[in-house]
XYZ file of C-alpha atoms in Angstrom:
274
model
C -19.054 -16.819 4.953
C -15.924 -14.728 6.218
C -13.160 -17.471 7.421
C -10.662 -15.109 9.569
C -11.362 -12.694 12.289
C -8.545 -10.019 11.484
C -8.910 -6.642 10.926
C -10.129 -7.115 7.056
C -12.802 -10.032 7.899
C -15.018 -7.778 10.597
C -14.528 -4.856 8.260
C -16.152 -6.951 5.723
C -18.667 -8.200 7.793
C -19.838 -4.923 8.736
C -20.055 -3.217 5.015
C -21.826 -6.446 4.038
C -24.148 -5.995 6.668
C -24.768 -2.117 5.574
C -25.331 -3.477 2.323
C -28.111 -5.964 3.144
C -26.111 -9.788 3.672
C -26.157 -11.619 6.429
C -22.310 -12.258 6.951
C -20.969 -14.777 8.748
C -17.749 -14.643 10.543
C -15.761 -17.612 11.425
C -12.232 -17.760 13.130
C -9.972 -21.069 14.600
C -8.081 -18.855 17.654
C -9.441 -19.308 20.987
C -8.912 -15.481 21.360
C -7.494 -12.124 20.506
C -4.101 -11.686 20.058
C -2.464 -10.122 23.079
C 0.950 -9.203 20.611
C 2.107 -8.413 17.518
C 3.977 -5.246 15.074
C 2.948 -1.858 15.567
C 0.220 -1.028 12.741
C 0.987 2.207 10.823
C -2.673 3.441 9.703
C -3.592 6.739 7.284
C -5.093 7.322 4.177
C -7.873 5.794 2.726
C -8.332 3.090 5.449
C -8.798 5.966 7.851
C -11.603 7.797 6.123
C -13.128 3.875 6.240
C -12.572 3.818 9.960
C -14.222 6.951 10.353
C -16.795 6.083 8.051
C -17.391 2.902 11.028
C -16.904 5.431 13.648
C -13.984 3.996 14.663
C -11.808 6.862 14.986
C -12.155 7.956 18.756
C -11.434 3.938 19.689
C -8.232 4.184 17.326
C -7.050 7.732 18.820
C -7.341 6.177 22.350
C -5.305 2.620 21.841
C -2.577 4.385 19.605
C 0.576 4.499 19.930
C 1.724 8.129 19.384
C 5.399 8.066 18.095
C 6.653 11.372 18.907
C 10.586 10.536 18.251
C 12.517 7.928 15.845
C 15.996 7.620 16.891
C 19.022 5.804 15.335
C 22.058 5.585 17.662
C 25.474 3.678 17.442
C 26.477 0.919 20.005
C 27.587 3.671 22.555
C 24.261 5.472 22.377
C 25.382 8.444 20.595
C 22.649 9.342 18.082
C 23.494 8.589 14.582
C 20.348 10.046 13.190
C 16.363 11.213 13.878
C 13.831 13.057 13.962
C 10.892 14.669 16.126
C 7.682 12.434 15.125
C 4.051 13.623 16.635
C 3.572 7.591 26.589
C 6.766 6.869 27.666
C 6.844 3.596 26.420
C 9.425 2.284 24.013
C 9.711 0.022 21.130
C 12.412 -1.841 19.670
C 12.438 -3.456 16.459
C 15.351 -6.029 15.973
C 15.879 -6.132 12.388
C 18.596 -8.476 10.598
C 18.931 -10.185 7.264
C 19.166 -13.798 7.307
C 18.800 -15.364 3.719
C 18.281 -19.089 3.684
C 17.747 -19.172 7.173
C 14.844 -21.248 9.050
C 13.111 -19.117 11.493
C 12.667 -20.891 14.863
C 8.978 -21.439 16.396
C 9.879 -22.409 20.053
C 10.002 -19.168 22.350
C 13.588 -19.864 23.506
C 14.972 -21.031 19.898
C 14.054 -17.603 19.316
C 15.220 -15.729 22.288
C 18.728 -17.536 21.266
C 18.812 -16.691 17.779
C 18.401 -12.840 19.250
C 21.317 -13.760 21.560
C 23.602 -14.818 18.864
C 23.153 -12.408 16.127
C 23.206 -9.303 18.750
C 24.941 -10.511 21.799
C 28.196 -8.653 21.332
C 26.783 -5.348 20.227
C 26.508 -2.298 22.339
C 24.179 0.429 23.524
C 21.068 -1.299 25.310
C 21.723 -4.286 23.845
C 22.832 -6.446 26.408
C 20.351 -5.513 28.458
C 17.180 -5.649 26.363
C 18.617 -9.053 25.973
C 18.539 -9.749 29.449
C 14.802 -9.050 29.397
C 14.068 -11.667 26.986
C 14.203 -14.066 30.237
C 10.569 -12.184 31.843
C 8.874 -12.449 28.544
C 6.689 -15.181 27.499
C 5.832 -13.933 24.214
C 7.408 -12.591 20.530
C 6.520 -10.583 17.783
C 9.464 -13.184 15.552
C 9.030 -13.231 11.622
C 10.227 -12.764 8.225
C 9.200 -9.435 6.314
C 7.369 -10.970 3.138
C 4.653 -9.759 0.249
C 2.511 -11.932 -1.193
C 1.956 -12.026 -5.155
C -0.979 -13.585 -6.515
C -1.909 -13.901 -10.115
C -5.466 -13.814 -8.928
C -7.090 -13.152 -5.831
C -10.131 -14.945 -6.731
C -11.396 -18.620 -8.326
C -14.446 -19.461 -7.902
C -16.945 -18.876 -5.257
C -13.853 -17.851 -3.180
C -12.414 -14.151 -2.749
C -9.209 -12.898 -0.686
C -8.952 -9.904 0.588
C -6.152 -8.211 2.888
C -2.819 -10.086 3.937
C -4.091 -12.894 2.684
C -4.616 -11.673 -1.118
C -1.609 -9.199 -1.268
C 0.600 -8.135 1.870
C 2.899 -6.082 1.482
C 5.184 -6.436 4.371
C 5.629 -4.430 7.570
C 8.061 -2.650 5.296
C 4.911 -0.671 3.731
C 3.280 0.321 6.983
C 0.064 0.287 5.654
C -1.275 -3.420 6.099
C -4.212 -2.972 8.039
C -5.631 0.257 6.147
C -5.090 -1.855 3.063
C -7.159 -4.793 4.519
C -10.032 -2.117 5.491
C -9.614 -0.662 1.994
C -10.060 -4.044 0.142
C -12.937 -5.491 2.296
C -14.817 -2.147 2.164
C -14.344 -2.318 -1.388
C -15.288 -6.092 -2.369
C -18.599 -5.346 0.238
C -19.361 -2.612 -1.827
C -19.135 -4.740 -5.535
C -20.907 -6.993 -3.944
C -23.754 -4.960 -3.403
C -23.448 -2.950 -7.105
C -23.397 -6.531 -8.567
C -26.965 -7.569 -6.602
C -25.261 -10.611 -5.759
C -23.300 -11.866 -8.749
C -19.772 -12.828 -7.454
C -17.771 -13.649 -10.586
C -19.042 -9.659 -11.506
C -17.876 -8.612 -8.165
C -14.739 -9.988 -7.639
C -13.550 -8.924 -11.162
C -14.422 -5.633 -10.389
C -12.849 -5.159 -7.158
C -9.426 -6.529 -8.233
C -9.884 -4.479 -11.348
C -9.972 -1.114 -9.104
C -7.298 -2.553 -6.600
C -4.884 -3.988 -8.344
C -2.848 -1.487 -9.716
C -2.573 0.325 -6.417
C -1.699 -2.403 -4.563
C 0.799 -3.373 -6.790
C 2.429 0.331 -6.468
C 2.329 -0.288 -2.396
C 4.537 -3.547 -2.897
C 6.716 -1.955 -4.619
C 7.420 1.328 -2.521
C 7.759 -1.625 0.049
C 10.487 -3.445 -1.564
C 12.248 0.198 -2.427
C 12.245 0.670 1.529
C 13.804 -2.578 2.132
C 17.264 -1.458 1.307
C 17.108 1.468 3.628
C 15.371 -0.576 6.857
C 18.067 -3.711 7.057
C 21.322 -2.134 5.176
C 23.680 -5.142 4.446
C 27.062 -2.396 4.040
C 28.761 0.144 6.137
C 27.922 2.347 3.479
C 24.532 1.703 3.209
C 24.138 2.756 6.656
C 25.831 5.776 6.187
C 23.776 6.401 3.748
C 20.864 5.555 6.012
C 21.266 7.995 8.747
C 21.937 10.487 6.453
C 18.366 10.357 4.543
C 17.016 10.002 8.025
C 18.853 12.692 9.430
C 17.407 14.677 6.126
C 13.922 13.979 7.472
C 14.393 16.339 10.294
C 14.079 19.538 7.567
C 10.237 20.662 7.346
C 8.452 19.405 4.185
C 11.663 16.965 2.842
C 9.971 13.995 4.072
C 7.110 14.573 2.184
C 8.585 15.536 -1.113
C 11.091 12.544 -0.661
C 8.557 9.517 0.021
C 5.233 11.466 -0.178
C 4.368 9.570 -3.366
C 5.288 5.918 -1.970
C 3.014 6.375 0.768
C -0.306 8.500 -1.295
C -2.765 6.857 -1.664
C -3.433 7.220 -5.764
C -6.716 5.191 -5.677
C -10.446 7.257 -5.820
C -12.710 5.103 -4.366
C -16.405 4.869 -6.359
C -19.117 6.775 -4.412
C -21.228 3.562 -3.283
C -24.619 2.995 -1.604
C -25.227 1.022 1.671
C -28.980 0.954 1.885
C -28.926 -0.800 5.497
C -26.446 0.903 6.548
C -28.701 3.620 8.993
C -31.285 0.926 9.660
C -28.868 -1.241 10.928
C -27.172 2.087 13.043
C -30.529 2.338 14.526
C -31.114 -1.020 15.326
């Protein structure tokens, strides 16, 4: 039984499958989210989605960021950099310690209004647009630590076992990683959860552990809280711009470090024919 229709429960569903289970997927929404933050995805949870042959679908609904900008409030660029549809997003990022987080649509649209109605640029009117939309992506960037991710019968995987913010980027690829992997100990272990489950946080923990914390390193640099630290912002980002200093500055936060066991999914081309 797989409570939560996500992205890691139907990648779980579908490993379990290819390794002989008969999952079952349950899920309390009505329907698919229409919203939401942009997913960064790479690494290890793309070689999964290929492995699913999932990659053409992904290349075709992405979102292909081919410029990050940083500007002041009369539009002058501050800092940026060339990145790979002329749509635009905006991400309106502030710190608010302490601070309840409105549910109602137009608490929220207010909240917007107060902490940025008096700055420049676009501003005022991407805040006049909040009147034609009936819908927000509003939250707080958060991890969650667990001593275990397991008691039991019962297993977590994804958001719901670890999450390391939108400040990582690499949520859903981390969800794919984890289900692929508890599937596959699953399987090895004929069965036998408690063997499982120890296994697959064994192999996972210490990874996603470094991914929380290259998170909360980032969080300084995505919401400064000084005129310096903006400053000092721009100019890492205007940094990026130089071939190959991007890399060698965050290449190791972003890595993935984990090898991934060779396993075997002995229904998985049955179940491709079928």
């Amino acid at each position: 039984m797989i409570s939560g229709a996500g992205v890691a429960g139907p990648t779980l569903a579908y490993w379990l499958k290819a390794a002989g289970f008969q999952p079952t997927l349950v899920e309390r929404a009505p329907a698919l989210r229409s919203g939401g933050y942009a997913i960064d995805f790479w690494g290890l949870g793309y070689d999964i989605a290929e492995r699913m042959g999932l990659i053409g679908q992904i290349n075709t609904a992405g979102y292909h960021v081919r410029q990050l900008r940083i500007v002041d409030d009369a539009g002058g660029q501050r800092a940026g950099f060339t990145l790979h549809d002329n749509r635009t997003l905006f991400l309106f990022v502030f710190s608010a310690p302490g601070a309840c987080l409105p549910a109602i649509l137009d608490q929220q649209k207010a909240m917007l209004r107060d902490v940025y109605g008096r700055d420049g640029w676009e501003c005022p009117h991407i805040l006049d647009e909040l009147d034609r939309i009936g819908e927000l992506y509003f939250d707080r960037v958060s991890q969650v630590k667990m001593q275990n991710w397991s008691r039991g019968r019962v297993a977590l995987i994804g958001d719901a076992a670890f999450c390391v913010s939108l400040l990582a980027g690499q949520g859903s690829a981390l969800a794919m990683i984890s289900a692929y992997v508890l599937a596959a100990e699953l399987a090895a272990a004929h069965g036998q959860y408690e063997l499982a489950f120890g296994r697959y946080e064994r192999l996972l923990r210490g990874y996603i552990a470094a991914r929380q914390r290259a998170a909360q390193r980032f969080a300084g640099a995505f919401a400064p809280k000084t005129r310096f630290g903006l400053s000092f912002r721009d100019l890492v980002v205007k940094a990026f711009a130089i071939p190959g200093l991007a890399r060698l500055a965050i290449g190791a936060d972003i890595a993935d470090s984990v090898q991934l066991p060779e396993y075997s999914w002995p229904s998985l081309n049955q179940w491709a024919i079928a």
